Coordinates of C-alpha atoms and ligand atoms in Angstrom, one line a residue:
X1 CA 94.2 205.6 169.6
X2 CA 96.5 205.4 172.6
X3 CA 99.7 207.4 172.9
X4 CA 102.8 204.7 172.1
X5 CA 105.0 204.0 174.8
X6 CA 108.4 205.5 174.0
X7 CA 110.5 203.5 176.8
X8 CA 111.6 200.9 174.0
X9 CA 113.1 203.9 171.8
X10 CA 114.2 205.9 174.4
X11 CA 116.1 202.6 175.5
X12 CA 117.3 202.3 172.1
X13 CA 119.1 205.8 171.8
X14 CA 120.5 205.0 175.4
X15 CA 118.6 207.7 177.3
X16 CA 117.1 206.8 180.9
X17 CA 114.0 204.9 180.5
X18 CA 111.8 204.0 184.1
X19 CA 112.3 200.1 183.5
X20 CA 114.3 198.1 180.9
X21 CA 111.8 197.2 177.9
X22 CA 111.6 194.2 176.5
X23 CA 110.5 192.1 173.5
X24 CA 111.6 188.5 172.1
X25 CA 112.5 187.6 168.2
X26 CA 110.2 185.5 167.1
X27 CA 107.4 186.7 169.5
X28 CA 104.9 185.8 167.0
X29 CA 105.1 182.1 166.2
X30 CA 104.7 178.2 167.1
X31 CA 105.2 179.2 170.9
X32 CA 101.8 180.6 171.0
X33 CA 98.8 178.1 170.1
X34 CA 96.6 181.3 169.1
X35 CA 99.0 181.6 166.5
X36 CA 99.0 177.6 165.4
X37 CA 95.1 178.3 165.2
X38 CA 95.1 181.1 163.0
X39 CA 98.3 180.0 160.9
X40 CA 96.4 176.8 159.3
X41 CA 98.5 175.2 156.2
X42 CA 100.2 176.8 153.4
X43 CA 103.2 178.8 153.5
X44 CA 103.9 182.1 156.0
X45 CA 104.8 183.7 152.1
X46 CA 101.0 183.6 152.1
X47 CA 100.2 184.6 155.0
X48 CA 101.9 188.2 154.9
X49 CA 100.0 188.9 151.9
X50 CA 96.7 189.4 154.1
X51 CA 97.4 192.5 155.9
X52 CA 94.2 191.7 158.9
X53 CA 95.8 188.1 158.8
X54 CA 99.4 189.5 159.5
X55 CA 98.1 192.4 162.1
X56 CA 96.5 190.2 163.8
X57 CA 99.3 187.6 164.5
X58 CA 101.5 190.8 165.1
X59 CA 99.7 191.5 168.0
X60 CA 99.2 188.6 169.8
X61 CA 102.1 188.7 171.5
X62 CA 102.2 191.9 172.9
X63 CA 98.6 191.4 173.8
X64 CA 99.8 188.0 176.1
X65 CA 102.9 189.5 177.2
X66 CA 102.9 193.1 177.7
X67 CA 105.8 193.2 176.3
X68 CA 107.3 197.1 174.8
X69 CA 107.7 196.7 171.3
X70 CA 105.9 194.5 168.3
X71 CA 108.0 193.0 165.5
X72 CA 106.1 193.2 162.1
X73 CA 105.1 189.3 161.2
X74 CA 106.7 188.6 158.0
X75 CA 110.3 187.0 156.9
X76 CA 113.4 187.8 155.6
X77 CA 113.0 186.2 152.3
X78 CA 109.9 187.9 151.6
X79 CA 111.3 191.1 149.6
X80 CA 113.3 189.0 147.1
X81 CA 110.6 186.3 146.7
X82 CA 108.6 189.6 145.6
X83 CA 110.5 190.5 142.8
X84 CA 110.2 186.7 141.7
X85 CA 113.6 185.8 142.6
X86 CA 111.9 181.9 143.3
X87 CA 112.1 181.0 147.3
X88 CA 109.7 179.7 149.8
X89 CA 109.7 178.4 153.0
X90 CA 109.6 175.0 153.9
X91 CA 107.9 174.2 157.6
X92 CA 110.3 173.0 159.6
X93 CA 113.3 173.5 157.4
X94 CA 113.4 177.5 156.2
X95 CA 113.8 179.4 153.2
X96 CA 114.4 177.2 149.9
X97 CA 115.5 178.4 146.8
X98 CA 114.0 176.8 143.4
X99 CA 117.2 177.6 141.6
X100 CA 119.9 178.7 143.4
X101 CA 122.4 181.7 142.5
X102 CA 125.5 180.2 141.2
X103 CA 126.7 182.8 138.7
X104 CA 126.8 186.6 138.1
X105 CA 123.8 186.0 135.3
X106 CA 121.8 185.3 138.6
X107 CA 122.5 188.8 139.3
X108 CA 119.8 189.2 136.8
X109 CA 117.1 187.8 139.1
X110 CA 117.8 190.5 141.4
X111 CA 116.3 193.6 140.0
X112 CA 115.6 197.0 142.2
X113 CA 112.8 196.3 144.9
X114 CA 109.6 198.6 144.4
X115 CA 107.7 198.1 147.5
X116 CA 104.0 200.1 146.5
X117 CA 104.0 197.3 143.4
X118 CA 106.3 194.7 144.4
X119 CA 104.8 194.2 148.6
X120 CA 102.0 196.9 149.0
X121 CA 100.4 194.4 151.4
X122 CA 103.7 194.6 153.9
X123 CA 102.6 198.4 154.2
X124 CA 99.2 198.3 154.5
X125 CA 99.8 195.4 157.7
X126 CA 102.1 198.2 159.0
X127 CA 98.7 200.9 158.9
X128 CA 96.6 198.7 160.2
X129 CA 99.3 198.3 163.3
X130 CA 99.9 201.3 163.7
X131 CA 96.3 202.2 164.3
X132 CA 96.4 199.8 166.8
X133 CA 99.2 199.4 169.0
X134 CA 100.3 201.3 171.9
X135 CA 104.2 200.0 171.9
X136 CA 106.4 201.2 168.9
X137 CA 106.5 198.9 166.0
X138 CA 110.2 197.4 164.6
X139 CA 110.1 196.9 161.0
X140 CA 112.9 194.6 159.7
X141 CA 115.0 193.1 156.4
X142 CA 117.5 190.5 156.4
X143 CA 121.3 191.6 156.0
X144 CA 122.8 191.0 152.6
X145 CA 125.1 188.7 154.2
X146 CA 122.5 186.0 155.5
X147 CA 119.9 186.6 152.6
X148 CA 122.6 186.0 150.1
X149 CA 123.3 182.5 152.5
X150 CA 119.8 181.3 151.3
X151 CA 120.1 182.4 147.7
X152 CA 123.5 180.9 147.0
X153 CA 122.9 177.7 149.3
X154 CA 119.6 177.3 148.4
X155 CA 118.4 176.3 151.5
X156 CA 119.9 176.5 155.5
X157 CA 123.0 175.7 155.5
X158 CA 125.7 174.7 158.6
X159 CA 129.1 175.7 157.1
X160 CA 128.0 178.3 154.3
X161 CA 130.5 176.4 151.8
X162 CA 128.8 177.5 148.6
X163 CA 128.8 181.5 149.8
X164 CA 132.0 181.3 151.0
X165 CA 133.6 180.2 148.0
X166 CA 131.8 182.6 145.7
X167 CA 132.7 185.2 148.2
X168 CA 136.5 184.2 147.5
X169 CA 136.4 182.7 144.1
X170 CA 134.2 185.8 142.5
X171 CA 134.7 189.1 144.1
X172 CA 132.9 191.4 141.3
X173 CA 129.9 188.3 141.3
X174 CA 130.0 188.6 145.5
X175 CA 130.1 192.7 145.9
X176 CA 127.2 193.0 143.1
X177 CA 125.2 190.5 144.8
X178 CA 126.0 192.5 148.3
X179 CA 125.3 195.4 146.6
X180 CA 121.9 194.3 145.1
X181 CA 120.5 193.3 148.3
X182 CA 121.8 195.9 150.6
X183 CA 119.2 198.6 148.0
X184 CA 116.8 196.0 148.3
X185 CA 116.8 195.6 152.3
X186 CA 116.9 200.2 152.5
X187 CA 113.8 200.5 150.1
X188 CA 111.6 197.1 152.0
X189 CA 113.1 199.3 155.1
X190 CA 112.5 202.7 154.1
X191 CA 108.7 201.6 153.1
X192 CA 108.0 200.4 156.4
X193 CA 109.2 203.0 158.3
X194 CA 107.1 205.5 155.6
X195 CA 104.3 203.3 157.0
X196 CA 104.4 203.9 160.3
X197 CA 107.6 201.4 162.0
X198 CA 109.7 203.3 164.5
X199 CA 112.0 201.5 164.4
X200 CA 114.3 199.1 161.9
X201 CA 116.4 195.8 162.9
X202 CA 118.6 194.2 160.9
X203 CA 118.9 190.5 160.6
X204 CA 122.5 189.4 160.0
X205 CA 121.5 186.2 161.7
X206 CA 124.5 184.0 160.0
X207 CA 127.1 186.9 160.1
X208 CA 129.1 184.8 163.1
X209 CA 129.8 181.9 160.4
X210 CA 132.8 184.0 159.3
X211 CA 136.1 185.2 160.3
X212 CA 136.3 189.2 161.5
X213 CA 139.2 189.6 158.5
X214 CA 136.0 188.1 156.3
X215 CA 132.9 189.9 157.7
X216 CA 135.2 193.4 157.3
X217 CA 136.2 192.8 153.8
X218 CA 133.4 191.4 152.2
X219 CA 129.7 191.9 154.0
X220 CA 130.7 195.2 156.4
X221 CA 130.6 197.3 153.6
X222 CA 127.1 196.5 152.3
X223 CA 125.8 196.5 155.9
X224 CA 127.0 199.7 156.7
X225 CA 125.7 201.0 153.7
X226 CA 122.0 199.7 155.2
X227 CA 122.4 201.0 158.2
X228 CA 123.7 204.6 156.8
X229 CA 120.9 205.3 154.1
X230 CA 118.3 205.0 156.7
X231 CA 120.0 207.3 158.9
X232 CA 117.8 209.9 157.4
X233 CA 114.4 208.3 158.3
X234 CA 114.8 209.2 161.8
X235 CA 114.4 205.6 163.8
X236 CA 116.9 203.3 166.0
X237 CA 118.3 200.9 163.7
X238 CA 119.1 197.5 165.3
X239 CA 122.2 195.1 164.2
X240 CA 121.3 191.9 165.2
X241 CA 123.4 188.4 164.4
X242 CA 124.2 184.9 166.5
X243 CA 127.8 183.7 167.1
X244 CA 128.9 187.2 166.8
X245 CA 131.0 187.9 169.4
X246 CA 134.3 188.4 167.3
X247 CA 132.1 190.8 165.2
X248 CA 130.7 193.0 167.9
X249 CA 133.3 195.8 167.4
X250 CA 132.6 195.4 163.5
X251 CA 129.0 195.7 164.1
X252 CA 129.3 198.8 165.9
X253 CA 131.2 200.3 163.1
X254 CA 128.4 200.0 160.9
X255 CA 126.9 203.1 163.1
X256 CA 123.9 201.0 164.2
X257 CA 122.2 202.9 167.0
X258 CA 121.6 199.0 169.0
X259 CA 123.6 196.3 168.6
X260 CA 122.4 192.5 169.2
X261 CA 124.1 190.3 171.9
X262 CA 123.8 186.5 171.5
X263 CA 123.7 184.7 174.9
X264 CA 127.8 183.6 174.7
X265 CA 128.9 186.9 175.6
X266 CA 127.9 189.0 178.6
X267 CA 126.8 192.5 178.3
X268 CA 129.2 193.6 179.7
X269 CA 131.7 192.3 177.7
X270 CA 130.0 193.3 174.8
X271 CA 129.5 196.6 176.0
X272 CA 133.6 196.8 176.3
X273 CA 133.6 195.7 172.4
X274 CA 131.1 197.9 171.0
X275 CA 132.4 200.5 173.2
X276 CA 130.3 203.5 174.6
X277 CA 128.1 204.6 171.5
X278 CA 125.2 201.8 171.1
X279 CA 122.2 200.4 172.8
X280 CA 122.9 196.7 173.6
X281 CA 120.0 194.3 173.0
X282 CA 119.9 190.7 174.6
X283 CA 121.2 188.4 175.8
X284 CA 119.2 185.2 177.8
X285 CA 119.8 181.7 176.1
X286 CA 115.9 181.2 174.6
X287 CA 116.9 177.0 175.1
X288 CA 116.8 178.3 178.9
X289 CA 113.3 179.7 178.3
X290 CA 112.4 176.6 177.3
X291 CA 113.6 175.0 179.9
X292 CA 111.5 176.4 182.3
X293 CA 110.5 179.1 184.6
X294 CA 113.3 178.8 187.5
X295 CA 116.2 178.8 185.1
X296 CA 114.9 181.2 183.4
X297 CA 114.8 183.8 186.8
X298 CA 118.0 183.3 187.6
X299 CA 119.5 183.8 183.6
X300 CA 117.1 186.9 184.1
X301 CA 117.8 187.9 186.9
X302 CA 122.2 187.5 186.4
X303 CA 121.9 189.4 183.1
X304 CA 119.9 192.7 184.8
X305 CA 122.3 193.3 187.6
X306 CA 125.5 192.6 184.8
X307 CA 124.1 195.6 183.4
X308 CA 123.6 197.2 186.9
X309 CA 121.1 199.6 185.5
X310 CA 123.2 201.2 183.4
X311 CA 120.9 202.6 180.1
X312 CA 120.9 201.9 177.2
X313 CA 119.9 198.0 177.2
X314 CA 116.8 196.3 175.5
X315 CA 116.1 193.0 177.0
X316 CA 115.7 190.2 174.7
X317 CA 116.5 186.6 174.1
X318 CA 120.0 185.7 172.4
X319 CA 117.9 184.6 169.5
X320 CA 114.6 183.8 168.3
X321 CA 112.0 181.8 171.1
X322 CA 112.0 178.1 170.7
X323 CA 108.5 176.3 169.5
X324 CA 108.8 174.4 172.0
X325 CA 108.6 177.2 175.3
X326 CA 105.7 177.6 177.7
X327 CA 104.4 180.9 176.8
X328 CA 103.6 181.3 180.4
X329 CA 107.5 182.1 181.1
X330 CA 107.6 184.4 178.8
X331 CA 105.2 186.6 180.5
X332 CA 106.5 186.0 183.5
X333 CA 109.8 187.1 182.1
X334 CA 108.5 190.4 181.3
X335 CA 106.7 191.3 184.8
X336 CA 110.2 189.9 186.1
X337 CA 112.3 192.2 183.8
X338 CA 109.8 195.3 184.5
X339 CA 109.2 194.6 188.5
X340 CA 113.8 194.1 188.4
X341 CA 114.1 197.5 186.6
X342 CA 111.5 199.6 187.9
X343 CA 113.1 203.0 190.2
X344 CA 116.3 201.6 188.7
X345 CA 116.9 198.4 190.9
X346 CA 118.4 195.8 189.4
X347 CA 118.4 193.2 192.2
Ligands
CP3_1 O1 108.1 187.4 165.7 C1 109.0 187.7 164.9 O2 110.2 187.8 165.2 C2 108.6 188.3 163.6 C3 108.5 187.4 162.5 C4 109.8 186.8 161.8 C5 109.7 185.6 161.1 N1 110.9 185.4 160.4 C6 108.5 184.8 160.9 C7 108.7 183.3 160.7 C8 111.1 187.3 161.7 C9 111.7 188.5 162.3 C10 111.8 186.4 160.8 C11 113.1 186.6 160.3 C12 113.9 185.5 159.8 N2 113.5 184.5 158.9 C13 115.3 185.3 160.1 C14 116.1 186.1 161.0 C15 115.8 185.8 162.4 C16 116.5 184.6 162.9 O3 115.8 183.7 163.4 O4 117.7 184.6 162.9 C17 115.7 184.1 159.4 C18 117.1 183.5 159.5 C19 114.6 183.7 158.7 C20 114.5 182.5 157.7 C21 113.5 181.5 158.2 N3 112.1 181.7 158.1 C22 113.7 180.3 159.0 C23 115.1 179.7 159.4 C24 112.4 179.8 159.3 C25 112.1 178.6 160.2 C26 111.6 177.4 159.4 C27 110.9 176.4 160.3 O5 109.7 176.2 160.0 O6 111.5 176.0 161.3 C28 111.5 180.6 158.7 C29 110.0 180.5 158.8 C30 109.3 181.4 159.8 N4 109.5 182.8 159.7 C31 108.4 181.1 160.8 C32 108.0 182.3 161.4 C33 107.0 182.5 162.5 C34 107.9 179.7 161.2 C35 107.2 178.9 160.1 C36 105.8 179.2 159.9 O7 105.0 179.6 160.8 O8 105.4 179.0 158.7

């Protein structure tokens, strides 16, 4: 086995790394048609049950793009649909619910997460990767926040109208249910990085739906408390969330080491809100990637010399990659991002 690249980590904990790393949410998916090969019917909740079957779609985008760091292929929803809570995922629509939560006996379908019974198979995937990969491995769980969007919802949502009104109709219902899933995302997080992840990111993908008075008072909390209990297993821990501009000071507070940047804020300004402590992580528009290669440069290219080589930025997309983008700019992304950063250039 190779030695793993550490510029990704170092990058993460902000210290000088010999080109900006770089990896895209949603690496692993409909972009790629090795992965619609492989993938077949039947639900991605199947799918991460077969460990080869999951390495294997794990890897092939860091075999295509050379990108630093690979992003364990499983889903947010997968921990609770392990302890039988009743979700699956619907192609082309997301996560739905059979029942959804609606009352505090719901709180009942929540129970603690035991990952060796409850998910072995995420672990063993994480073995296998580790075995394999020479770029670091980010493990990851869905916020409380956002997984508690799907439950209550039961399904995507646009406006979040159910959560919001338990979250101000039934405080004690709300911070139980925060509560429950902030244990459940530390143990599926702690398991993987007892596996071999090195490092964690945190999907508060719907976080930006709310008000900063909101996101302090009722989901802050529970996040902070993810980030904090893992503090002890040693690895960056990544805040990620779209829309979150307002929240960016709030996300730092939640002592994440990196903290995601969506592509309606520049780095810099982010860098002004989360002030000097974390790693940022973004920030190109992935609709731009799939627009094509040239706007893609010059989105690329404007976002490295904002930054003007200062450390402590990951290069990523604002969100996840698009179906419907040429993986070919992707990997032309990457060469571009390493060939900008390399010696510390930025133009
Ligand atoms: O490459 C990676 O980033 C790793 C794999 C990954 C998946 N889901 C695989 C997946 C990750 C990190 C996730 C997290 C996830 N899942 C989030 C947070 C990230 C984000 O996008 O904000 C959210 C909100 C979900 C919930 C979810 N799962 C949605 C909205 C969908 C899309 C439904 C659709 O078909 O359009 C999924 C399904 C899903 N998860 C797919 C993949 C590759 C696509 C469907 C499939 O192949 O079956």
């Amino acid at each position: 086995m190779a030695a793993t690249s550490r510029v990704f980590l170092d990058a993460c904990r902000g210290r000088p790394v010999p080109f900006t790393p770089v990896w895209f949410m949603r690496q692993a998916g409909r972009s790629l048609p090795e992965y619609r090969a492989l993938r077949k019917e039947g639900s991605i909740l199947e799918v991460v049950r077969r460990p080869e079957l999951a390495a294997e779609i794990t890897l092939q985008p860091v075999r295509r793009y050379g990108v630093d760091a690979a992003i364990l292929y499983s889903d947010i929803v997968v921990p609770v649909a392990s302890i039988g809570f009743g979700v699956d995922i619907v192609p082309g629509v997301g996560p739905v619910a059979e029942r959804r939560f609606d009352s505090p006996a719901d709180l009942g379908r929540l129970r603690c997460l035991e990952p060796d019974e409850d998910l072995p198979w995420v672990a063993e995937t994480v073995r296998i990767l580790v075995g394999e990969l020479q770029v670091p491995l980010i493990g990851f769980a869905g916020a409380p926040f956002t997984v508690a969007s799907y439950l209550v919802e039961g399904r995507p949502s646009r406006d979040y109208v159910r959560t919001k009104a338990l979250m101000h109709s039934d405080q004690a219902t709300w911070f139980a249910l925060m509560d429950r899933l902030a244990s459940i995302a530390v143990r599926s997080l702690a398991a993987q990085v007892a596996a071999g992840a090195a490092a964690v990111q945190v999907f508060d993908s719907w976080a930006g739906a709310l008000d900063p008075d909101d996101y302090r008072r009722f989901v802050l909390p529970a996040t902070k408390r993810v980030i904090g209990d893992l503090e002890g297993c040693g690895v960056p821990r990544i805040l990620f969330g779209v829309g979150t501009g307002e929240l960016l000071g709030a996300f730092a507070e939640t002592g994440a080491d990196v903290v995601g940047v969506d592509w309606r804020v520049p780095l810099e300004v982010a860098r002004r809100r989360v002030g000097p402590g974390p790693a940022l992580q973004g920030n190109l528009d992935p609709a731009v990637c799939a627009a094509g290669w040239d706007p893609t440069r010059a989105k690329a290219r404007a976002i490295l010399s904002g930054v003007g080589g200062a450390p402590g930025h990951v290069f990523n997309l604002g969100h996840g990659v698009l179906p419907e983008t040429d993986p070919a700019v992707l990997g032309r992304l990457v060469e571009l991002v390493h060939e900008q950063t390399t010696g510390g250039g930025t133009t």
